[in-house]
Amino acid sequence: MMRIVYILIFSLLISCNNSDEFTTNISSPNNINEISFSISDAGQLYFSATAYSTNFIKESALGFELKRHSLKKNFEIIGTEVSTENTTWNTVWGQKEIVSNEYQELILHLKQKSTEILVDVIARAYDDGVAFRYFFPSQSALKDFVITNELTEFNFNGDYKAWWNFADYDNYEKIYYASPISQIGDSIQFARRPDKEERANMANTPTTIEVSNDLIISIHEADLTDYAGMNLLNTKEGTKLKAHLTPWLNGDLVRASTPFNTPWRTIQIAKTAGDLVESDLILNLNPPCTYEDTSWIETYKYIGIWWELHIGKTAWAEKTQFGKPITRPHGANTRNAKYHIDFAAKHGIPDVLIEGWDKGWDDMEGSWTGYGIFDWETSTDDFDIEEVCAYGKERGVRMMMYHETISDIDHYEPKMDQLYQMCQDLGIKTVKVGYTGDVNYDTKKKTYRQHHHGQYMVRHYKKMVQKAVEYKLQIVNHEPIKFTGEQRTYPNLMAREGVRGQEYNAWSEGNSPEHGLVLPFTRILGGPIDYTPGIFKMLLPDKSWSTAKFRVRTTICKQLAYYLTMYSPIQMAADLPENYEGNKAFEFIKSVPTNWSESKVLNGKIGDYYTVARKERGTENWYLGSITDEHKRTLEIDLSFLTSEKTYQATIYADAKDADWETNPEAVEIFTKEVSSLDTIEIKLASGGGQAIEFKQL
C-alpha cells in the first residue's frame, strides 16, 4: 500500500474570539468542490457547499440540542487545523481493487462561551464529494449526554429534482419517487400504525438530487457507529431538509459519552449520474479493516429454497403459518434440500440457502412478529440439518444458514456464540439474518420496544458482524439498517437487502420496469445489495398471460444484466432449479464473477437506462450489463475500456427482436463475435429489457 501524507497547520490558536483569523473553508484536490463554514453574530455555526462554481447548498445550520444543554448558539471558533492526504488502499473485495483516498481536511475547534463545552467539526473535501462530522472531545464540561435533536440542515439553493423513498424508522423496502425537493414526503399514507403518521415528509438516505444537467449530488452518511440512523426531514421551509434521527422509544435520539464521534454527513458530487456511481467517498470515510487475516472471506453465487416460498409453491412452516392451516408442502425438507444441493454441485455453485429449516415458523400469529418463538438450533421434523450438511460436504456444496430473528433481539443476541459455533461446526460459510417485524415485540403485551434504524439496532448489527468474525462467518442481512460503507471495516459483511427487492414481484403489485434503474443511483451508493436476481419464469405457476396478477416486470436479459448493475459480492441465482435446466441463458449466471478489479459506468440516466462494465479480479476478462425502463432503446457502446491491442470474444446475451417485458419476456438471442478496444457495438434493449455480455481475452 502506498501512503503519502502531507500535513500543514495553518492555525491552531487558543482563546481568540475573532473567527476571521481562522481558515473556514477547504477545497477538493481538483479545486472543484468546496465546503465553507461561517459563524453568526449569535454564535451559531453554518456550512455551505459549492461545486463547479454552483453554490447548491446555501448557509445551513449545524448544532445539537442535548437533554441538559442547547448546543445551538453562543459558540466561538478557538482554533482550526488544515491537512491534506493522498493515499491508496486495497479492497478485500469490491467494485475495484485499489481505492484512491485523496482529500483536504479542516478541523474547526469550537467552544460554547456560556458552558465552555467543546465541540469539533471535522470536514473533508474530495474530488467526488464533501463530508463533515462532529466530535465531542474528552472534557470536564461534558461527559455523559443525550442528544434530543441534531440540528444539521441541508438548505438547497433551488427546488431541484430529487429521487427518494419515504422513511418510517423501520423499513427501507419502499418505492422510489422523483419530485422537487419541496415535495419530498408529500401525500404519504401510513397504514400499519397510526403513530407513523407523524413521520410523513421524511426520506431515507441516500437521497439523490439533480442540481443541473451537469451537477448531481447525493446526501447520505458514512461510518454509522453507535448512533441513530439519519433521515431527511422536509421542513416545509422552502427547500430545506434537516437531519431527523431515529429515536429510542422514550424520545432519546443518541446516548453517548465523551470522547464521541458522530457519523459523517456526506454529499457525493458528480457531473453525471454515472460518475456518482463510481464515487468512493462512502468507503473512504470508514475505518480500515479491523482484522489482519481476510483469506477466509469469499465472494460467490448461491441458489436456495427461497423463490418457491414466495411464489407459493411451498411454505416456510410445516402445518400452520400466521395462524392459518397450510395446504402446500413445507419447502425446507431434507429431500428438497438434497435436490438443490445436487443442482448446485452440477453447476459449480458453492452454497444453497435454506429458509424455513428451523422450529418456530408454525408459531407465528398474524404477522412477522413474535417474542421467544424461534429455536435457531432445532430442525423441523422433516429436515435433518446434520444429514443435509454432510450430504453437501460430499458434493462440495455448503448450506447457507438462515436465521429469521423476527427482530427478537432479546433472544437472538445472547445466542449468537452458540449459533455461530454451530454454523462453524456444520461447515457453513455464510449466515443470512432476517429482521422482519417490530423489534423485541411482546406477543402478550402487544408492544414493541425499539426501532430498526435507531441506536439500539445500530449497536446490534455491529455486535453481530464482530461476533461473526470470531467464527469466520460471512453475514448477509435482510430487513437491515442501511449500508454506510462499513464493509470496508468488516469485509465479512457481504451484503444487505434494505430494498424493495425481487420478492415483491411474487406477492404485490410488483416492481416497475424503472425500479432497477433508480437503485444504482440511490440505495446502492451506500453499499452492496442482496436483490436476488436471476428470475427466468416471469409469471407465477398456473397463471396465463392474460390473467396473471403477479409477475416480474423484466425480460430474462435484464435479469442477467442485474448481476452487473445490482452490485453485490454475493449474488443469488434466485429462480427454481427446474427453470434453469436446459436454458442456455443460465450459462451467463454460472460464468459471471462476483469480484472486480475495475468498474466503469458507460452511460446512465436515473430511472431510464444504465450500462456498466466490470473487469474480473485476477483476469483480463470484462463483463457488461445494460438495462432500460419500459422504453426500448438502442445504445452505442464504446469498447475502449478493453485492453488495447488485444482481441476478445464477446458472448452476447440479448433481448430477441420480439422480446418485451409484457408480451414476450423470455425471448433471448445468444451469439458471439470478436471485438477489440477500437470497436463500438450497438446494444438493442427491449421494453423492460437488458443485455449482458462476457468479454474473454483471446
XYZ file of C-alpha atoms in Angstrom:
698
model
C 0.000 0.000 0.000
C 1.289 3.428 -0.926
C 0.888 6.093 1.741
C 1.920 9.742 1.345
C 0.678 12.228 3.921
C 1.191 15.987 3.854
C 0.183 17.980 6.927
C 0.131 21.751 7.101
C -1.069 23.522 10.240
C -2.468 26.860 9.137
C -3.672 27.922 12.544
C -4.192 26.481 15.966
C -4.877 29.493 18.123
C -6.389 29.174 21.553
C -8.871 31.565 23.164
C -9.262 34.007 20.316
C -12.673 35.497 19.593
C -12.048 36.717 16.053
C -13.153 33.921 13.702
C -11.897 35.941 10.715
C -8.366 34.892 11.663
C -9.115 31.217 11.043
C -9.377 29.079 7.916
C -13.060 28.237 7.465
C -13.210 26.647 4.009
C -11.448 23.885 2.098
C -11.463 22.695 -1.496
C -11.050 19.293 -3.105
C -7.677 18.392 -4.664
C -9.060 19.308 -8.109
C -10.343 22.646 -6.687
C -13.883 21.920 -7.889
C -15.726 21.002 -4.667
C -15.704 23.351 -1.692
C -17.224 23.284 1.788
C -17.292 26.507 3.780
C -18.215 27.397 7.351
C -19.346 30.625 8.990
C -20.471 31.654 12.443
C -23.314 34.091 13.044
C -23.382 37.016 15.443
C -25.411 34.768 17.761
C -22.634 32.184 17.678
C -24.365 29.556 15.532
C -22.278 27.602 13.028
C -23.362 27.224 9.396
C -21.959 25.444 6.363
C -22.419 25.781 2.615
C -21.277 23.690 -0.358
C -20.198 24.627 -3.867
C -19.234 22.527 -6.882
C -18.415 23.552 -10.436
C -18.976 27.182 -9.373
C -22.550 26.387 -8.290
C -23.461 27.127 -4.674
C -26.049 24.357 -4.434
C -26.272 24.321 -0.611
C -26.502 27.776 0.919
C -25.965 28.590 4.594
C -27.241 25.588 6.567
C -27.355 25.423 10.349
C -25.333 22.979 12.454
C -25.557 22.024 16.108
C -27.438 19.933 18.662
C -29.988 20.007 21.417
C -28.993 17.877 24.417
C -31.154 16.944 27.383
C -29.382 19.439 29.631
C -27.802 21.821 27.138
C -28.567 23.599 23.897
C -25.575 23.412 21.565
C -27.098 25.733 19.002
C -25.683 29.187 19.678
C -23.083 31.129 21.650
C -20.130 29.338 20.047
C -16.774 30.775 19.094
C -14.048 29.308 16.925
C -10.958 28.830 19.073
C -8.748 27.157 16.513
C -8.562 25.445 13.140
C -6.340 22.809 11.567
C -5.947 22.054 7.870
C -4.223 18.992 6.419
C -4.097 17.061 3.172
C -3.778 13.365 2.463
C -3.076 11.294 -0.621
C -3.169 7.528 -0.042
C -4.343 4.345 -1.687
C -5.692 1.156 -0.147
C -6.644 -2.293 -1.398
C -10.109 -3.736 -1.018
C -10.689 -7.291 0.181
C -13.444 -7.422 -2.425
C -15.377 -4.764 -4.246
C -16.152 -2.896 -7.434
C -12.470 -2.014 -7.759
C -9.262 -3.406 -6.312
C -7.387 -0.194 -5.495
C -9.088 2.859 -4.000
C -7.584 6.340 -4.024
C -8.085 8.330 -0.811
C -7.139 11.957 -1.505
C -8.654 14.914 0.307
C -8.155 18.143 2.182
C -9.332 18.216 5.799
C -10.401 21.074 8.044
C -10.967 20.773 11.797
C -12.885 23.576 13.467
C -12.380 23.728 17.230
C -15.448 25.322 18.829
C -16.245 26.370 22.379
C -19.613 27.429 23.743
C -18.881 30.538 25.772
C -21.709 30.070 28.289
C -20.930 26.433 29.213
C -17.326 26.010 27.989
C -18.456 22.838 26.176
C -16.046 21.914 23.386
C -17.182 20.555 20.012
C -15.102 19.967 16.899
C -16.425 19.912 13.359
C -14.238 17.835 11.026
C -14.730 18.423 7.302
C -13.166 16.818 4.242
C -13.249 17.767 0.575
C -12.653 15.050 -2.030
C -12.858 15.162 -5.806
C -16.070 13.103 -5.537
C -17.748 14.974 -2.677
C -17.559 16.672 0.689
C -18.358 15.441 4.184
C -18.344 16.577 7.793
C -18.828 15.072 11.228
C -18.994 16.292 14.819
C -16.533 15.250 17.507
C -17.054 15.737 21.256
C -13.592 15.577 22.900
C -12.980 14.428 26.462
C -13.740 17.371 28.742
C -14.912 18.269 32.233
C -17.798 20.351 30.882
C -19.461 17.382 29.151
C -19.197 13.690 29.975
C -22.379 11.603 29.605
C -25.040 13.205 27.431
C -28.207 12.527 25.436
C -28.898 14.067 22.039
C -32.542 15.106 21.650
C -32.182 16.897 18.309
C -29.484 17.090 15.659
C -29.817 20.500 14.035
C -27.898 19.738 10.834
C -29.613 21.236 7.799
C -29.218 20.923 4.033
C -30.610 24.220 2.744
C -30.700 23.950 -1.037
C -30.395 26.927 -3.339
C -33.141 25.703 -5.646
C -36.058 23.309 -5.814
C -34.000 20.647 -7.525
C -35.294 17.252 -8.656
C -34.822 14.526 -6.033
C -35.083 10.722 -6.036
C -36.146 9.466 -2.622
C -38.171 6.900 -0.707
C -40.028 7.681 2.471
C -38.670 6.904 5.923
C -40.585 5.464 8.873
C -37.718 4.425 11.227
C -38.153 0.732 10.424
C -38.236 -0.203 6.744
C -36.231 0.574 3.619
C -38.304 -1.647 1.330
C -40.059 1.234 -0.397
C -40.853 2.564 -3.844
C -38.688 5.446 -5.039
C -40.277 8.718 -6.097
C -38.988 11.603 -8.205
C -40.117 15.063 -7.173
C -38.841 18.554 -6.403
C -37.134 18.795 -3.007
C -40.065 20.799 -1.666
C -42.413 17.851 -2.281
C -40.388 15.129 -0.568
C -42.738 13.046 1.591
C -45.968 14.605 0.311
C -49.208 12.589 0.418
C -47.734 9.533 2.084
C -50.214 7.368 3.958
C -49.032 5.026 6.702
C -51.308 2.034 7.100
C -49.503 -0.091 9.680
C -49.878 2.069 12.778
C -51.375 5.492 13.455
C -48.208 6.571 15.291
C -46.355 6.588 11.988
C -48.462 9.452 10.639
C -46.163 11.932 12.368
C -43.266 10.597 10.289
C -44.589 11.902 6.978
C -42.333 14.214 4.954
C -39.218 12.156 5.718
C -36.901 10.447 3.257
C -34.346 7.713 3.770
C -30.796 8.271 2.618
C -29.151 8.086 0.159
C -31.359 10.775 -1.397
C -30.079 11.787 -4.816
C -30.613 15.256 -6.225
C -30.113 16.620 -9.747
C -28.928 20.218 -9.387
C -28.480 20.769 -13.133
C -27.681 18.857 -16.298
C -24.020 18.989 -15.238
C -24.261 18.517 -11.468
C -25.797 15.695 -9.441
C -25.337 15.045 -5.735
C -26.438 12.510 -3.129
C -26.981 13.036 0.603
C -26.115 10.113 2.862
C -23.968 9.251 5.879
C -20.808 7.204 6.433
C -19.435 5.222 9.370
C -22.751 4.917 11.204
C -21.424 3.568 14.504
C -23.176 3.784 17.887
C -25.538 6.464 16.627
C -29.073 6.702 15.298
C -29.741 6.437 11.577
C -30.300 9.788 9.877
C -33.469 10.505 7.943
C -34.036 13.678 5.930
C -36.999 15.758 7.089
C -38.702 18.079 4.630
C -39.052 21.125 6.881
C -41.596 22.754 4.532
C -39.444 25.870 4.741
C -38.709 26.288 1.060
C -36.134 23.707 0.003
C -34.590 23.000 3.379
C -34.037 19.421 4.526
C -32.988 18.623 8.086
C -31.356 15.665 9.794
C -34.019 13.739 11.709
C -32.625 10.892 13.789
C -34.460 7.656 14.533
C -35.330 7.746 18.259
C -35.324 5.382 21.174
C -38.954 4.891 22.218
C -38.601 7.332 25.149
C -37.614 10.121 22.743
C -33.853 9.993 23.252
C -32.041 10.060 19.936
C -28.468 9.185 20.890
C -26.953 8.209 24.245
C -23.254 8.982 24.396
C -20.173 9.756 26.461
C -17.172 11.865 25.528
C -14.994 11.341 23.563
C -17.555 10.702 20.846
C -17.709 10.861 17.043
C -20.908 11.201 15.052
C -21.221 9.604 11.623
C -20.102 11.621 8.617
C -22.773 13.665 6.847
C -21.874 13.036 3.213
C -22.535 14.853 -0.037
C -21.380 12.859 -3.047
C -20.825 15.164 -6.024
C -20.566 14.354 -9.733
C -21.159 15.803 -13.166
C -23.150 12.762 -14.289
C -25.192 10.036 -12.664
C -22.579 7.514 -13.779
C -19.783 9.432 -12.069
C -21.853 9.352 -8.883
C -21.920 5.538 -9.019
C -18.122 5.444 -9.351
C -17.631 7.514 -6.170
C -15.538 6.037 -3.342
C -16.487 8.717 -0.814
C -18.562 6.499 1.491
C -15.920 3.764 1.670
C -13.075 6.224 2.219
C -14.817 7.739 5.234
C -14.937 4.402 7.053
C -12.053 2.979 9.117
C -9.775 0.343 7.551
C -10.401 -3.364 8.074
C -10.193 -4.242 11.762
C -8.651 -7.694 11.315
C -5.487 -8.851 9.561
C -6.495 -12.252 8.180
C -9.106 -11.901 5.445
C -8.101 -15.009 3.499
C -11.255 -16.833 4.628
C -13.605 -14.294 3.033
C -15.114 -15.403 -0.279
C -17.337 -13.847 -2.916
C -19.599 -16.231 -4.808
C -23.072 -17.106 -6.079
C -25.737 -19.206 -4.389
C -29.133 -20.785 -5.012
C -31.790 -21.652 -2.480
C -35.130 -22.770 -1.166
C -36.457 -19.239 -1.360
C -38.318 -18.166 -4.513
C -40.578 -21.192 -4.278
C -41.682 -19.950 -0.852
C -42.557 -16.515 -2.169
C -44.498 -17.728 -5.205
C -46.491 -20.184 -3.078
C -45.146 -23.473 -4.407
C -44.073 -24.445 -0.889
C -44.291 -22.933 2.595
C -41.882 -21.791 5.320
C -43.851 -23.632 8.013
C -44.883 -27.275 8.319
C -48.519 -27.041 9.459
C -49.705 -23.512 10.150
C -48.447 -20.085 9.197
C -49.753 -16.790 10.566
C -52.380 -18.779 12.458
C -53.831 -20.470 9.362
C -53.509 -24.081 8.173
C -51.091 -24.651 5.284
C -52.319 -26.552 2.237
C -48.955 -26.694 0.393
C -45.858 -28.717 1.337
C -43.098 -27.468 3.622
C -40.216 -26.309 1.413
C -37.238 -26.890 3.705
C -37.399 -30.660 3.912
C -34.388 -32.951 3.626
C -35.339 -34.310 0.218
C -35.817 -30.866 -1.320
C -32.561 -29.652 0.210
C -30.662 -32.549 -1.370
C -32.288 -31.806 -4.733
C -30.959 -28.240 -4.540
C -27.527 -29.447 -3.431
C -27.347 -31.806 -6.412
C -28.217 -28.959 -8.762
C -25.640 -26.665 -7.154
C -22.927 -29.336 -7.373
C -23.732 -29.982 -11.024
C -23.341 -26.301 -11.918
C -20.453 -25.314 -9.639
C -22.452 -23.199 -7.201
C -20.965 -23.398 -3.673
C -23.927 -22.518 -1.424
C -27.602 -23.391 -1.019
C -29.727 -21.046 1.077
C -32.410 -22.918 3.039
C -35.185 -20.856 4.624
C -37.727 -22.407 6.965
C -35.466 -25.203 8.223
C -35.835 -24.470 11.952
C -38.562 -24.601 14.563
C -40.753 -21.568 15.046
C -42.424 -20.872 11.722
C -45.584 -22.667 12.853
C -45.900 -20.443 15.900
C -46.208 -17.027 14.279
C -49.642 -15.473 14.534
C -50.950 -12.760 12.274
C -47.680 -11.153 11.188
C -43.881 -11.415 11.064
C -43.537 -10.656 14.745
C -43.027 -12.611 17.902
C -41.159 -12.973 21.144
C -39.298 -16.160 22.066
C -40.826 -18.032 19.130
C -37.832 -19.276 17.146
C -35.471 -22.069 18.041
C -32.474 -21.456 15.773
C -30.801 -24.724 16.774
C -33.536 -27.287 16.183
C -34.600 -28.551 12.761
C -38.205 -29.076 11.744
C -39.479 -32.645 11.875
C -38.868 -33.216 8.147
C -35.421 -31.621 7.962
C -32.184 -33.118 9.252
C -29.577 -30.369 9.238
C -26.627 -32.633 10.002
C -27.601 -35.036 7.234
C -28.078 -32.175 4.768
C -24.745 -30.527 5.604
C -22.904 -33.854 5.390
C -24.573 -34.580 2.031
C -23.495 -31.182 0.775
C -19.930 -31.574 2.011
C -19.558 -34.765 -0.003
C -20.537 -32.798 -3.116
C -18.598 -29.601 -2.429
C -21.689 -27.603 -1.518
C -22.446 -25.786 1.746
C -25.717 -24.843 3.341
C -26.219 -21.110 3.739
C -27.800 -20.787 7.172
C -30.910 -18.648 7.520
C -31.789 -17.097 10.870
C -35.107 -15.296 10.823
C -34.917 -13.373 14.062
C -38.262 -11.593 13.561
C -36.321 -8.823 15.332
C -36.396 -10.765 18.589
C -33.036 -9.317 19.626
C -33.536 -10.076 23.327
C -33.374 -13.774 22.485
C -31.126 -13.808 19.414
C -28.204 -11.735 20.651
C -27.408 -13.888 23.748
C -27.478 -16.979 21.489
C -25.036 -15.732 18.848
C -21.963 -17.514 20.215
C -23.801 -20.807 20.396
C -25.445 -20.384 16.990
C -22.298 -19.281 15.173
C -20.313 -22.147 16.708
C -23.000 -24.474 15.370
C -22.566 -22.948 11.911
C -18.814 -23.369 12.048
C -19.163 -26.995 13.168
C -21.505 -27.718 10.250
C -19.128 -26.192 7.697
C -21.391 -23.221 7.000
C -19.711 -20.162 5.481
C -22.463 -17.547 5.334
C -25.413 -16.724 7.559
C -28.325 -14.749 6.207
C -30.002 -12.984 9.132
C -33.515 -11.558 8.747
C -35.174 -8.864 10.851
C -38.848 -8.781 9.911
C -41.382 -7.433 12.367
C -41.151 -4.982 15.238
C -38.011 -5.035 17.374
C -38.471 -7.033 20.595
C -42.215 -7.342 20.048
C -44.031 -8.835 23.037
C -46.812 -11.051 21.722
C -48.674 -10.966 25.034
C -48.480 -7.248 25.725
C -48.728 -6.335 22.013
C -45.909 -3.843 22.385
C -42.533 -3.298 20.787
C -39.514 -1.674 22.343
C -37.176 -0.305 19.645
C -36.941 0.903 16.062
C -34.951 -0.907 13.371
C -32.923 2.171 12.473
C -32.209 3.557 15.933
C -29.073 3.425 18.045
C -30.086 0.178 19.767
C -30.155 -1.729 16.483
C -27.075 0.010 15.073
C -25.243 -1.386 18.087
C -26.745 -4.834 17.492
C -25.689 -5.053 13.848
C -22.119 -4.184 14.840
C -22.110 -6.792 17.626
C -23.404 -9.371 15.189
C -20.785 -8.825 12.495
C -17.993 -8.635 15.094
C -19.167 -11.897 16.618
C -19.312 -13.492 13.165
C -15.633 -12.605 12.620
C -14.702 -14.748 15.640
C -16.199 -17.783 13.886
C -15.046 -16.786 10.372
C -18.609 -16.389 9.194
C -19.900 -14.082 6.498
C -23.109 -12.137 7.005
C -25.933 -11.121 4.689
C -28.632 -9.017 6.337
C -32.272 -8.724 5.374
C -34.596 -6.024 6.705
C -31.420 -4.248 7.931
C -30.151 -0.835 8.830
C -28.827 0.901 5.737
C -25.275 0.413 4.480
C -22.923 3.315 5.221
C -19.646 1.827 3.996
C -18.898 -0.432 6.972
C -17.983 -3.293 4.624
C -14.537 -1.680 4.458
C -14.108 -2.126 8.215
C -15.836 -5.524 8.370
C -15.476 -7.171 4.936
C -17.268 -10.294 6.180
C -20.399 -8.122 5.998
C -21.117 -9.128 2.438
C -24.437 -7.525 1.553
C -27.619 -6.077 2.931
C -31.075 -6.185 1.459
C -32.583 -2.880 2.605
C -34.545 -2.508 -0.604
C -37.814 -3.354 -2.250
C -36.337 -6.471 -3.780
C -37.217 -9.301 -6.126
C -39.704 -10.951 -3.764
C -42.121 -8.046 -4.171
C -42.748 -9.307 -7.697
C -44.218 -12.501 -6.217
C -46.920 -11.156 -3.908
C -47.535 -7.457 -4.549
C -48.176 -5.147 -7.469
C -44.508 -5.760 -8.221
C -41.539 -3.569 -9.049
C -41.876 -1.274 -12.030
C -39.569 -1.585 -15.051
C -37.790 1.594 -13.919
C -37.208 0.431 -10.308
C -33.874 -1.205 -11.150
C -32.842 1.990 -12.955
C -33.134 4.036 -9.745
C -31.389 1.733 -7.259
C -27.789 2.092 -8.581
C -28.043 5.862 -8.161
C -29.679 5.784 -4.712
C -29.695 2.729 -2.442
C -26.580 1.031 -3.860
C -24.483 4.176 -3.299
C -24.445 3.115 0.371
C -23.202 -0.432 -0.205
C -23.857 -3.852 -1.777
C -27.414 -5.032 -2.278
C -28.930 -8.506 -1.953
C -31.567 -8.001 -4.637
C -31.678 -11.735 -5.562
C -31.727 -11.524 -9.388
C -31.949 -14.295 -11.954
C -35.675 -14.990 -12.421
C -36.361 -16.726 -15.758
C -40.081 -17.509 -15.447
C -41.832 -14.175 -15.207
C -45.285 -15.406 -14.221
C -46.485 -17.346 -11.213
C -47.232 -21.047 -11.770
C -50.604 -21.881 -13.340
C -51.235 -18.299 -14.407
C -51.926 -17.374 -18.037
C -50.511 -14.311 -19.737
C -53.899 -12.602 -19.653
C -54.996 -13.373 -16.095
C -51.753 -13.286 -14.096
C -51.911 -10.874 -11.187
C -48.293 -11.164 -10.115
C -45.290 -11.143 -12.403
C -41.707 -9.958 -12.808
C -41.631 -6.852 -14.985
C -38.395 -7.576 -16.838
C -37.034 -9.709 -19.616
C -34.620 -12.571 -18.921
C -31.745 -10.476 -20.281
C -32.488 -7.694 -17.829
C -32.272 -10.255 -15.035
C -28.859 -11.286 -16.399
C -27.695 -7.684 -16.577
C -28.704 -7.220 -12.916
C -25.632 -9.291 -11.951
C -23.604 -6.272 -13.104
C -25.935 -3.369 -12.332
C -27.176 -4.587 -8.891
C -23.746 -4.747 -7.306
C -23.073 -7.413 -4.677
C -20.117 -9.683 -3.868
C -22.553 -12.491 -3.110
C -25.246 -12.986 -5.744
C -28.202 -15.339 -5.793
C -29.489 -17.305 -8.753
C -32.967 -16.869 -7.372
C -35.249 -18.898 -9.636
C -36.251 -22.547 -9.258
C -33.590 -25.010 -10.475
C -36.035 -26.529 -12.975
C -36.375 -23.128 -14.660
C -32.618 -23.056 -15.288
C -32.151 -26.608 -16.542
C -31.705 -26.601 -20.316
C -31.839 -22.816 -20.603
C -28.683 -21.542 -22.307
C -29.076 -18.128 -20.661
C -28.170 -19.798 -17.366
C -24.593 -20.098 -18.658
C -24.120 -16.379 -18.059
C -25.186 -16.670 -14.407
C -22.735 -19.532 -13.947
C -19.834 -17.634 -15.503
C -20.324 -14.055 -14.276
C -17.826 -13.230 -11.493
C -18.591 -11.613 -8.140
C -15.333 -9.723 -7.521
C -13.906 -6.935 -9.640
C -10.655 -5.058 -10.188
C -12.210 -2.194 -12.174
C -15.714 -0.864 -12.812
C -16.699 1.750 -15.370
C -20.128 3.283 -15.855
C -20.530 3.720 -19.617
C -23.825 5.608 -19.552
C -26.692 6.244 -17.216
C -29.794 8.325 -16.651
C -31.664 7.804 -13.390
C -34.863 5.857 -13.977
C -34.202 5.433 -17.707
C -31.082 3.454 -18.643
C -27.758 2.288 -17.211
C -24.722 0.461 -18.577
C -21.747 -0.686 -16.522
C -18.631 -2.708 -17.415
C -16.582 -4.575 -14.824
C -13.219 -6.318 -15.044
C -12.898 -9.666 -13.293
C -10.347 -9.564 -10.486
C -7.286 -11.620 -11.389
C -8.014 -11.884 -15.132
C -8.285 -9.687 -18.222
C -11.945 -10.602 -18.771
C -14.669 -7.961 -18.738
C -18.424 -8.214 -18.247
C -21.070 -5.704 -19.251
C -24.652 -5.172 -18.131
C -27.096 -2.745 -19.698
C -30.727 -2.179 -18.689
C -33.628 0.055 -19.642
C -37.016 1.068 -18.254
C -40.339 0.455 -20.021
C -38.950 2.093 -23.182
C -36.954 0.081 -25.687
C -33.618 1.681 -26.557
C -30.613 1.413 -28.814
C -27.304 2.415 -27.219
C -23.875 2.831 -28.823
C -21.164 1.429 -26.551
C -17.503 2.349 -26.974
C -15.303 -0.643 -26.065
C -12.198 1.418 -25.279
C -12.264 0.037 -21.723
C -10.892 -3.252 -23.101
C -7.130 -3.749 -23.089
C -5.644 -2.151 -26.193
C -4.084 -4.336 -28.888
C -5.905 -7.386 -27.541
C -8.741 -9.359 -29.090
C -11.744 -10.552 -27.120
C -14.529 -12.986 -27.800
C -17.788 -11.352 -26.820
C -20.599 -13.708 -25.844
C -23.738 -11.593 -26.060
C -27.000 -12.375 -24.290
C -29.509 -10.070 -25.956
C -33.240 -9.500 -25.949
C -34.692 -11.174 -29.037
C -36.177 -8.889 -31.697
C -39.705 -9.585 -30.470
C -38.845 -9.548 -26.740
C -40.939 -7.360 -24.469
C -41.405 -7.437 -20.682
C -45.198 -7.721 -21.058
C -45.723 -9.917 -24.096
C -42.529 -11.921 -24.606
C -40.141 -11.592 -21.652
C -38.298 -14.895 -22.035
C -37.067 -14.432 -25.609
C -33.261 -14.416 -25.726
C -30.695 -14.374 -28.508
C -27.171 -15.613 -27.741
C -24.323 -15.040 -30.194
C -20.575 -14.400 -30.256
C -18.294 -12.022 -32.103
C -14.671 -10.925 -31.926
C -14.069 -7.377 -30.752
C -11.275 -5.071 -29.597
C -10.895 -1.775 -27.764
C -11.175 0.038 -31.121
C -14.719 -1.210 -31.707
C -18.120 0.203 -30.951
C -21.087 -2.092 -30.503
C -24.781 -1.391 -30.763
C -26.931 -2.612 -27.896
C -30.642 -3.027 -28.508
C -32.799 -3.250 -25.396
C -36.421 -4.374 -25.427
C -39.090 -2.670 -23.366
C -38.188 -3.549 -19.760
C -35.163 -5.322 -21.143
C -31.425 -5.637 -20.867
C -28.272 -7.095 -22.303
C -25.371 -8.974 -20.727
C -22.001 -9.525 -22.390
C -18.980 -11.595 -21.447
C -15.674 -10.402 -22.982
C -13.000 -13.110 -22.780
C -9.494 -12.214 -23.933
C -8.288 -14.499 -26.719
